[in-house]
Amino acid sequence: MTENSQLVRLDSGEPSPATREPLFGLDAESLASLLVEIGEPAFRGRQLAEAMYHQRLTDISALTTFPLALRRRLADLDWRVGRPAIAKAFQSADGTERYLIEFEGSGPKGKTAEAVWMPEGDGGEAGDSATEDAEGDPGKQAVGCPTQAECPRSLAPGDRGKHEEDVAPSFPAASADERVGDRPNRAWSRATVCISSQVGCAVNCQFCLTAKLGLQRNLTAGEIAGQVVALLDRHAVRLGRDRLNLVFMGMGEPFLNYDNFMAAVRLLVREVGLSPQRMTVSTSGIVPGIERFALEPADLRPKLAISLNAPNDRIRAAVMPINRKWPIASIIEAVRRVPLRPRERITFEYVLLGGVTDQPEHARELAALVRRTGLPAKVNLIAWNPGPGIQYTTPSPVTVEQFQRTLVDAGVPAYIRQPRGRDIFAACGQLKRTVEA
Ligand code: SF4
């Protein structure tokens, strides 16, 4: 049995041990074991995996590679795919879509999380040579849903400096299209998918509204990977032909749900067929998680982004209390252990908070910090997304550009993320409201 088999509750003595559990999330080997347990040949497990992860089937009765009698038997045993479903879709004029994803089998608490689809990305992976290599399209690759705070759900430059209420008065007032059944067109050449690893978050970053939810629960591997497959299905993505990037930067801290996060990565690589070089995981700096991550094999390890957000421990501890447990030096030391692929870079995500982290001296200190690490690295800059009840301000576009210029002049590659999907009220504050709805 594989590591994913832990997802199945074995009920010894019964012919169908997984009758009440979703099958989605189990790898081919685990599925084969289940089928063998009910007296079927193991190859049926591969067929089932192929149907769920490649053909994106959500109903076993449509699995025509299985004889009708077997399909009926599985239905009698209450076997079901149980893939997470898109409960609501909010469509932006710029093509970005935000989804409320519903999970089967979870109780009333933590039943939903959010995922985002960004056609053409947001420029966040500019300068990432490893991905450009993989793409064969240097300089053009753009990706990335950042951490919650850096999410593409940000305001357009002209709206910066306003509070969220000024530009997004209330979620129900959104002009977004909520009709889940409407298939969007395929007018995109590449896309980025941003998914959640937990419902809520325990890290308590002061600039992030998701933090106000607290941690409701960890998502399982199937629930994490299922968000991706649901979006691939919705957009009819042809893996191997379409350029798709995946970022683990939605709700939650992936490294505080490490086992399920990595089980989802294995599933996405081995069963779904995504490349780990097209995936990026962002952490707030959970040092034990980074140390474990460093031991993962290259063929299963996504790229790493550190949500830094401050140039020194004093400021970072104020905006990210987790820094008191794992200060910057300990994070950098752990990151050094991650064996990078040729030309791969570590990304430092940096949210600019007006007057707090966006001043020229902060830029100089950040540049010195990044240079001191000696790591192949780049910095992604994100003007803070305003949120109700949070007192920070958003820096002006000029301030952001000057900050970037200071970094670049100091020899530190720095990129500014572009806002996406603002008309669907997709800033961090809306994410929390949606999940609570
Ligand atoms: S780790 Fe991410 S989701 Fe959690 S509180 Fe911090 S910014 Fe928000």
Coordinates of C-alpha atoms and ligand atoms in Angstrom, one line a residue:
M1 CA 0.0 0.0 0.0
T2 CA 1.2 3.5 -0.7
E3 CA 1.2 6.5 1.6
N4 CA -2.2 7.5 0.2
S5 CA -3.7 4.4 1.5
Q6 CA -3.9 6.1 4.9
L7 CA -6.9 7.9 3.4
V8 CA -8.9 4.8 3.4
R9 CA -10.4 3.6 6.6
L10 CA -10.0 -0.2 6.5
D11 CA -12.9 -2.0 8.1
S12 CA -11.7 -5.6 8.4
G13 CA -14.1 -8.3 7.7
E14 CA -16.2 -6.2 5.3
P15 CA -15.9 -6.9 1.6
S16 CA -15.9 -3.2 0.7
P17 CA -13.7 -1.2 3.1
A18 CA -14.0 2.2 1.3
T19 CA -17.7 2.3 0.7
R20 CA -18.2 5.6 2.5
E21 CA -15.0 7.3 1.6
P22 CA -14.4 9.2 -1.7
L23 CA -12.1 7.4 -4.0
F24 CA -10.7 10.6 -5.3
G25 CA -7.3 11.1 -3.6
L26 CA -6.2 7.4 -3.8
D27 CA -3.4 6.6 -6.2
A28 CA -3.6 3.7 -8.7
E29 CA -1.8 1.3 -6.4
S30 CA -4.3 2.0 -3.5
L31 CA -7.2 1.7 -5.9
A32 CA -5.8 -1.6 -7.2
S33 CA -5.6 -2.9 -3.6
L34 CA -9.2 -2.0 -3.0
L35 CA -10.4 -3.8 -6.1
V36 CA -8.4 -6.8 -5.2
E37 CA -10.0 -6.8 -1.8
I38 CA -13.4 -7.2 -3.4
G39 CA -12.1 -10.0 -5.7
E40 CA -11.5 -7.9 -8.8
P41 CA -8.2 -7.9 -10.8
A42 CA -5.6 -5.2 -9.8
F43 CA -5.6 -3.7 -13.3
R44 CA -9.0 -2.3 -12.6
G45 CA -7.3 0.1 -10.2
R46 CA -5.3 1.6 -13.0
Q47 CA -8.4 1.9 -15.1
L48 CA -10.2 3.7 -12.3
A49 CA -7.3 6.0 -11.7
E50 CA -7.1 6.8 -15.4
A51 CA -10.9 7.6 -15.4
M52 CA -10.7 9.9 -12.4
Y53 CA -7.5 11.7 -13.0
H54 CA -7.1 11.8 -16.8
Q55 CA -10.7 11.5 -18.2
R56 CA -11.9 13.5 -15.2
L57 CA -14.9 11.3 -14.6
T58 CA -16.9 12.0 -11.5
D59 CA -19.4 9.1 -11.8
I60 CA -18.4 5.5 -11.8
S61 CA -21.5 4.5 -13.7
A62 CA -19.9 6.3 -16.7
L63 CA -16.8 4.3 -16.5
T64 CA -17.2 2.2 -19.7
T65 CA -13.9 0.3 -19.4
F66 CA -15.6 -1.5 -16.5
P67 CA -18.2 -4.2 -17.3
L68 CA -21.7 -3.1 -16.5
A69 CA -22.0 -5.8 -13.8
L70 CA -18.9 -4.4 -12.0
R71 CA -20.3 -0.8 -12.2
R72 CA -23.5 -2.0 -10.7
R73 CA -21.7 -3.9 -8.0
L74 CA -19.6 -0.8 -7.1
A75 CA -22.8 1.3 -7.0
D76 CA -24.4 -1.2 -4.7
L77 CA -21.3 -1.0 -2.5
D78 CA -21.7 2.8 -2.5
W79 CA -18.3 3.4 -4.1
R80 CA -18.1 6.9 -5.4
V81 CA -15.5 9.3 -6.9
G82 CA -16.3 12.1 -4.5
R83 CA -14.2 14.8 -6.3
P84 CA -14.5 18.3 -4.8
A85 CA -17.0 20.3 -6.8
I86 CA -17.3 23.9 -7.9
A87 CA -20.2 25.3 -6.0
K88 CA -20.0 28.8 -7.2
A89 CA -17.9 30.5 -9.9
F90 CA -17.3 34.2 -10.1
Q91 CA -16.1 35.4 -13.5
S92 CA -14.1 38.6 -14.1
A93 CA -14.0 40.7 -17.2
D94 CA -10.3 40.0 -17.4
G95 CA -10.9 36.2 -17.5
T96 CA -10.0 35.5 -14.0
E97 CA -12.3 33.1 -12.2
R98 CA -12.7 32.5 -8.5
Y99 CA -14.5 29.5 -7.2
L100 CA -16.1 28.3 -4.0
I101 CA -15.1 24.7 -3.8
E102 CA -17.3 22.3 -1.9
F103 CA -15.9 19.1 -0.3
E104 CA -17.8 15.9 0.1
G105 CA -18.1 14.2 3.3
S106 CA -16.8 17.0 5.5
G107 CA -19.0 18.2 8.3
P108 CA -20.7 21.6 8.4
K109 CA -17.4 23.3 9.5
G110 CA -14.7 23.6 6.8
K111 CA -17.0 22.4 4.1
T112 CA -15.6 24.9 1.5
A113 CA -12.5 26.7 0.4
E114 CA -11.5 28.8 -2.5
A115 CA -9.5 28.4 -5.7
V116 CA -8.7 30.8 -8.5
W117 CA -8.1 30.5 -12.2
M118 CA -6.0 33.1 -13.9
P119 CA -5.7 32.9 -17.7
E120 CA -2.3 34.4 -18.8
G121 CA -1.1 34.4 -15.1
D122 CA -0.2 37.7 -13.4
G123 CA 3.5 38.0 -14.2
G124 CA 4.6 36.5 -10.9
E125 CA 7.0 34.0 -12.4
A126 CA 8.8 36.5 -14.5
G127 CA 12.5 35.8 -14.0
D128 CA 12.1 32.2 -13.0
S129 CA 14.6 30.6 -15.2
A130 CA 13.8 27.1 -14.2
T131 CA 10.3 27.4 -15.5
E132 CA 11.4 29.2 -18.6
D133 CA 13.7 26.3 -19.3
A134 CA 10.9 23.9 -18.9
E135 CA 8.7 26.0 -21.2
G136 CA 11.3 26.7 -23.8
D137 CA 9.9 30.2 -23.8
P138 CA 12.3 32.3 -21.8
G139 CA 11.2 35.6 -20.6
K140 CA 7.6 35.1 -21.4
Q141 CA 6.4 32.9 -18.6
A142 CA 4.2 34.5 -16.2
V143 CA 2.5 32.9 -13.3
G144 CA 1.4 33.0 -9.9
C145 CA -1.2 33.4 -7.3
P146 CA 0.9 34.5 -4.4
T147 CA 0.2 33.9 -0.7
Q148 CA -3.1 35.2 0.5
A149 CA -1.7 38.6 1.1
E150 CA -0.2 38.7 -2.4
C151 CA -3.0 37.1 -4.2
P152 CA -3.9 38.3 -7.7
R153 CA -7.1 39.3 -6.0
S154 CA -5.7 42.8 -5.7
L155 CA -6.7 46.2 -6.8
A156 CA -5.8 47.8 -10.0
P157 CA -3.1 50.5 -9.8
G158 CA -5.7 53.3 -10.0
D159 CA -7.5 51.8 -7.0
R160 CA -4.6 51.4 -4.8
G161 CA -4.7 53.4 -1.6
K162 CA -8.4 53.0 -1.3
H163 CA -9.9 50.7 1.3
E164 CA -11.7 47.6 0.1
E165 CA -15.1 49.1 0.9
D166 CA -14.4 51.9 -1.4
V167 CA -14.1 49.7 -4.4
A168 CA -15.9 46.5 -3.4
P169 CA -18.8 47.5 -1.3
S170 CA -20.1 44.1 -0.6
F171 CA -19.8 40.6 -2.0
P172 CA -23.4 40.0 -3.0
A173 CA -23.3 43.2 -5.1
A174 CA -20.6 41.7 -7.4
S175 CA -21.4 41.7 -11.0
A176 CA -19.7 38.3 -11.3
D177 CA -21.3 35.4 -13.0
E178 CA -22.2 32.8 -10.5
R179 CA -23.5 30.2 -13.0
V180 CA -21.4 27.2 -12.4
G181 CA -22.5 25.4 -15.4
D182 CA -21.3 28.1 -17.9
R183 CA -18.1 26.8 -19.5
P184 CA -15.7 29.7 -20.1
N185 CA -14.1 30.1 -23.5
R186 CA -10.6 28.9 -24.3
A187 CA -9.2 32.3 -25.3
W188 CA -6.0 31.8 -23.3
S189 CA -2.5 30.6 -24.1
R190 CA -1.5 29.8 -20.5
A191 CA -3.0 29.8 -17.1
T192 CA -2.3 29.7 -13.5
V193 CA -4.4 27.8 -10.9
C194 CA -4.2 28.8 -7.2
I195 CA -5.5 26.4 -4.7
S196 CA -6.0 26.1 -0.9
S197 CA -4.4 23.6 1.5
Q198 CA -6.4 24.4 4.6
V199 CA -9.8 25.9 5.4
G200 CA -8.7 29.1 7.3
C201 CA -5.3 29.5 8.7
A202 CA -3.5 29.4 12.0
V203 CA -0.5 31.6 11.1
N204 CA -2.2 34.9 11.9
C205 CA -0.4 37.2 9.6
Q206 CA -1.6 40.7 10.5
F207 CA -2.3 41.8 7.0
C208 CA -4.3 38.8 6.0
L209 CA -8.1 38.4 6.4
T210 CA -7.9 34.6 6.1
A211 CA -6.1 34.7 9.4
K212 CA -9.3 36.0 11.0
L213 CA -11.0 32.7 10.2
G214 CA -8.5 30.8 12.3
L215 CA -7.8 27.2 11.3
Q216 CA -11.0 25.3 10.6
R217 CA -9.4 22.2 9.3
N218 CA -6.7 20.6 7.1
L219 CA -7.7 19.6 3.6
T220 CA -7.0 16.0 2.6
A221 CA -4.7 15.1 -0.3
G222 CA -7.8 14.4 -2.4
E223 CA -9.4 17.7 -1.5
I224 CA -6.3 19.6 -2.4
A225 CA -5.6 17.8 -5.7
G226 CA -9.3 17.7 -6.4
Q227 CA -9.5 21.5 -6.7
V228 CA -6.9 21.3 -9.5
V229 CA -8.7 18.5 -11.4
A230 CA -12.1 20.3 -11.1
L231 CA -10.5 23.4 -12.7
L232 CA -8.8 21.4 -15.4
D233 CA -12.1 19.8 -16.2
R234 CA -14.0 23.1 -16.2
H235 CA -11.5 24.7 -18.6
A236 CA -10.9 21.6 -20.7
V237 CA -7.1 21.9 -20.1
R238 CA -5.1 19.6 -22.2
L239 CA -2.0 18.7 -20.2
G240 CA 1.1 18.4 -22.3
R241 CA -0.3 20.9 -24.8
D242 CA -1.7 23.8 -22.6
R243 CA 0.7 25.7 -20.4
L244 CA -0.5 25.4 -16.9
N245 CA 1.0 26.6 -13.6
L246 CA -0.1 25.6 -10.2
V247 CA 0.5 27.6 -7.0
F248 CA -0.2 26.4 -3.5
M249 CA -1.0 29.8 -2.2
G250 CA -4.7 30.0 -1.5
M251 CA -6.1 29.6 2.0
G252 CA -3.8 28.1 4.5
E253 CA -0.2 27.3 5.2
P254 CA 0.8 24.2 3.2
F255 CA 3.7 23.3 5.5
L256 CA 1.3 23.1 8.5
N257 CA -0.6 20.4 6.5
Y258 CA 2.6 18.9 5.2
D259 CA 1.7 15.2 4.7
N260 CA -1.5 16.0 2.8
F261 CA 0.1 18.7 0.8
M262 CA 2.9 16.4 -0.4
A263 CA 0.4 13.5 -0.9
A264 CA -1.5 15.9 -3.2
V265 CA 1.7 16.8 -5.0
R266 CA 2.5 13.1 -5.6
L267 CA -1.0 12.5 -6.9
L268 CA -0.8 15.5 -9.2
V269 CA 2.6 14.4 -10.6
R270 CA 2.1 10.7 -10.8
E271 CA -1.6 10.3 -11.5
V272 CA -2.7 13.6 -13.0
G273 CA 0.5 14.3 -15.0
L274 CA 1.5 17.8 -13.8
S275 CA 5.2 18.7 -13.6
P276 CA 6.5 19.8 -10.2
Q277 CA 8.5 22.5 -12.1
R278 CA 5.2 24.0 -12.9
M279 CA 4.2 24.2 -9.3
T280 CA 5.1 26.7 -6.6
V281 CA 4.5 26.3 -2.9
S282 CA 4.6 29.4 -0.7
T283 CA 5.3 29.2 3.1
S284 CA 5.2 31.8 5.8
G285 CA 8.5 30.2 7.0
I286 CA 7.6 27.0 8.8
V287 CA 11.2 25.8 9.4
P288 CA 10.5 22.1 10.1
G289 CA 8.4 22.0 6.9
I290 CA 11.1 23.6 4.8
E291 CA 13.6 21.0 6.2
R292 CA 11.3 18.2 5.3
F293 CA 10.7 19.8 1.9
A294 CA 14.5 19.9 1.3
L295 CA 14.5 16.1 1.5
E296 CA 11.8 15.5 -1.2
P297 CA 13.1 14.1 -4.5
A298 CA 13.5 16.6 -7.3
D299 CA 10.9 14.8 -9.4
L300 CA 8.3 15.6 -6.8
R301 CA 9.4 18.9 -5.4
P302 CA 7.6 22.1 -6.4
K303 CA 9.5 25.4 -6.5
L304 CA 9.7 27.2 -3.2
A305 CA 8.5 30.7 -2.3
I306 CA 9.1 32.3 1.1
S307 CA 6.5 34.8 2.2
L308 CA 9.0 37.3 3.7
N309 CA 7.1 40.6 3.8
A310 CA 9.6 42.5 5.9
P311 CA 13.3 43.4 5.7
N312 CA 14.2 42.5 9.4
D313 CA 13.0 40.5 12.3
R314 CA 11.6 43.4 14.2
I315 CA 9.1 44.4 11.5
R316 CA 8.5 40.9 10.5
A317 CA 7.5 39.8 14.0
A318 CA 5.1 42.7 14.1
V319 CA 3.3 41.8 10.8
M320 CA 3.9 38.0 11.0
P321 CA 4.0 36.8 14.6
I322 CA 5.2 33.4 13.4
N323 CA 8.6 35.1 13.1
R324 CA 9.0 35.0 16.8
K325 CA 9.2 31.2 16.6
W326 CA 11.2 31.1 13.3
P327 CA 13.1 34.3 12.7
I328 CA 14.5 35.2 9.3
A329 CA 18.0 33.7 9.8
S330 CA 16.5 30.3 10.7
I331 CA 14.3 30.3 7.6
I332 CA 17.3 31.2 5.4
E333 CA 19.3 28.4 6.9
A334 CA 16.6 25.9 6.2
V335 CA 16.1 27.2 2.6
R336 CA 19.8 26.7 2.0
R337 CA 19.2 22.9 2.4
V338 CA 16.8 22.8 -0.5
P339 CA 18.7 21.5 -3.5
L340 CA 17.7 23.7 -6.4
R341 CA 17.5 22.6 -10.0
P342 CA 19.7 24.3 -12.5
R343 CA 18.8 27.9 -12.8
E344 CA 16.0 27.6 -10.3
R345 CA 15.5 30.5 -7.9
I346 CA 14.0 30.9 -4.5
T347 CA 11.2 33.5 -4.6
F348 CA 10.8 35.9 -1.8
E349 CA 7.3 37.3 -1.7
Y350 CA 7.1 40.8 -0.3
V351 CA 3.9 42.6 0.5
L352 CA 4.3 46.3 0.6
L353 CA 2.4 47.8 3.6
G354 CA 2.2 51.6 3.4
G355 CA 4.6 53.2 5.8
V356 CA 5.4 49.9 7.4
T357 CA 7.5 48.0 4.8
D358 CA 7.5 50.2 1.8
Q359 CA 10.1 52.9 2.6
P360 CA 13.4 53.4 0.8
E361 CA 15.3 52.2 3.8
H362 CA 13.2 49.0 3.8
A363 CA 14.1 48.4 0.1
R364 CA 17.8 48.9 0.9
E365 CA 17.7 46.6 3.9
L366 CA 15.8 44.0 1.9
A367 CA 18.3 44.1 -1.0
A368 CA 21.2 43.7 1.5
L369 CA 19.4 40.8 3.2
V370 CA 18.7 38.9 -0.1
R371 CA 22.2 39.5 -1.3
R372 CA 23.7 38.3 2.0
T373 CA 21.9 35.0 1.6
G374 CA 23.9 34.2 -1.5
L375 CA 21.0 32.3 -2.7
P376 CA 19.8 32.4 -6.3
A377 CA 16.7 34.4 -5.6
K378 CA 14.2 36.9 -6.8
V379 CA 11.7 39.2 -5.1
N380 CA 8.1 39.5 -6.0
L381 CA 6.5 42.7 -4.9
I382 CA 2.8 43.0 -4.1
A383 CA 1.0 46.2 -3.0
W384 CA -1.1 45.1 -0.1
N385 CA -4.7 44.2 -0.7
P386 CA -6.9 46.3 1.6
G387 CA -9.3 44.5 3.8
P388 CA -12.0 45.5 6.2
G389 CA -10.9 45.7 9.8
I390 CA -7.2 45.8 8.9
Q391 CA -5.6 49.1 9.4
Y392 CA -2.7 49.0 6.9
T393 CA -2.6 51.2 3.8
T394 CA -1.7 50.4 0.3
P395 CA 1.3 52.1 -1.2
S396 CA 1.1 54.1 -4.4
P397 CA 2.2 52.6 -7.7
V398 CA 5.1 55.1 -7.7
T399 CA 6.2 53.9 -4.3
V400 CA 6.1 50.3 -5.5
E401 CA 8.1 51.1 -8.6
Q402 CA 10.7 53.0 -6.6
F403 CA 11.0 50.1 -4.2
Q404 CA 11.5 47.8 -7.2
R405 CA 14.1 50.1 -8.7
T406 CA 16.1 50.2 -5.4
L407 CA 16.2 46.4 -5.4
V408 CA 17.2 46.1 -9.1
D409 CA 19.9 48.7 -8.7
A410 CA 21.3 46.7 -5.9
G411 CA 21.5 43.7 -8.1
V412 CA 18.4 41.9 -6.8
P413 CA 15.9 40.7 -9.4
A414 CA 12.5 42.1 -8.5
Y415 CA 9.1 41.9 -10.1
I416 CA 5.8 43.6 -9.5
R417 CA 2.7 41.3 -9.6
Q418 CA -0.2 42.5 -11.7
P419 CA -3.6 42.6 -10.2
R420 CA -6.2 40.2 -11.7
G421 CA -9.9 39.9 -11.3
R422 CA -10.7 43.0 -9.3
D423 CA -14.2 43.2 -10.6
I424 CA -15.1 39.9 -9.0
F425 CA -14.3 41.3 -5.6
A426 CA -11.5 38.9 -5.3
A427 CA -9.3 40.6 -2.7
C428 CA -8.5 38.7 0.4
G429 CA -11.4 40.1 2.3
Q430 CA -13.9 38.6 -0.1
L431 CA -12.3 35.2 0.2
K432 CA -13.1 35.1 3.9
R433 CA -16.6 36.3 3.3
T434 CA -17.2 33.7 0.7
V435 CA -16.1 30.9 2.8
E436 CA -18.2 32.1 5.7
A437 CA -21.2 32.4 3.4
Ligands
SF4_1 S1 0.1 32.0 6.1 FE1 -1.0 32.9 4.3 S2 -3.2 32.4 4.6 FE2 -2.1 32.1 6.6 S3 -2.4 34.0 7.7 FE3 -0.4 34.1 6.6 S4 -0.9 35.1 4.6 FE4 -2.8 34.4 5.5

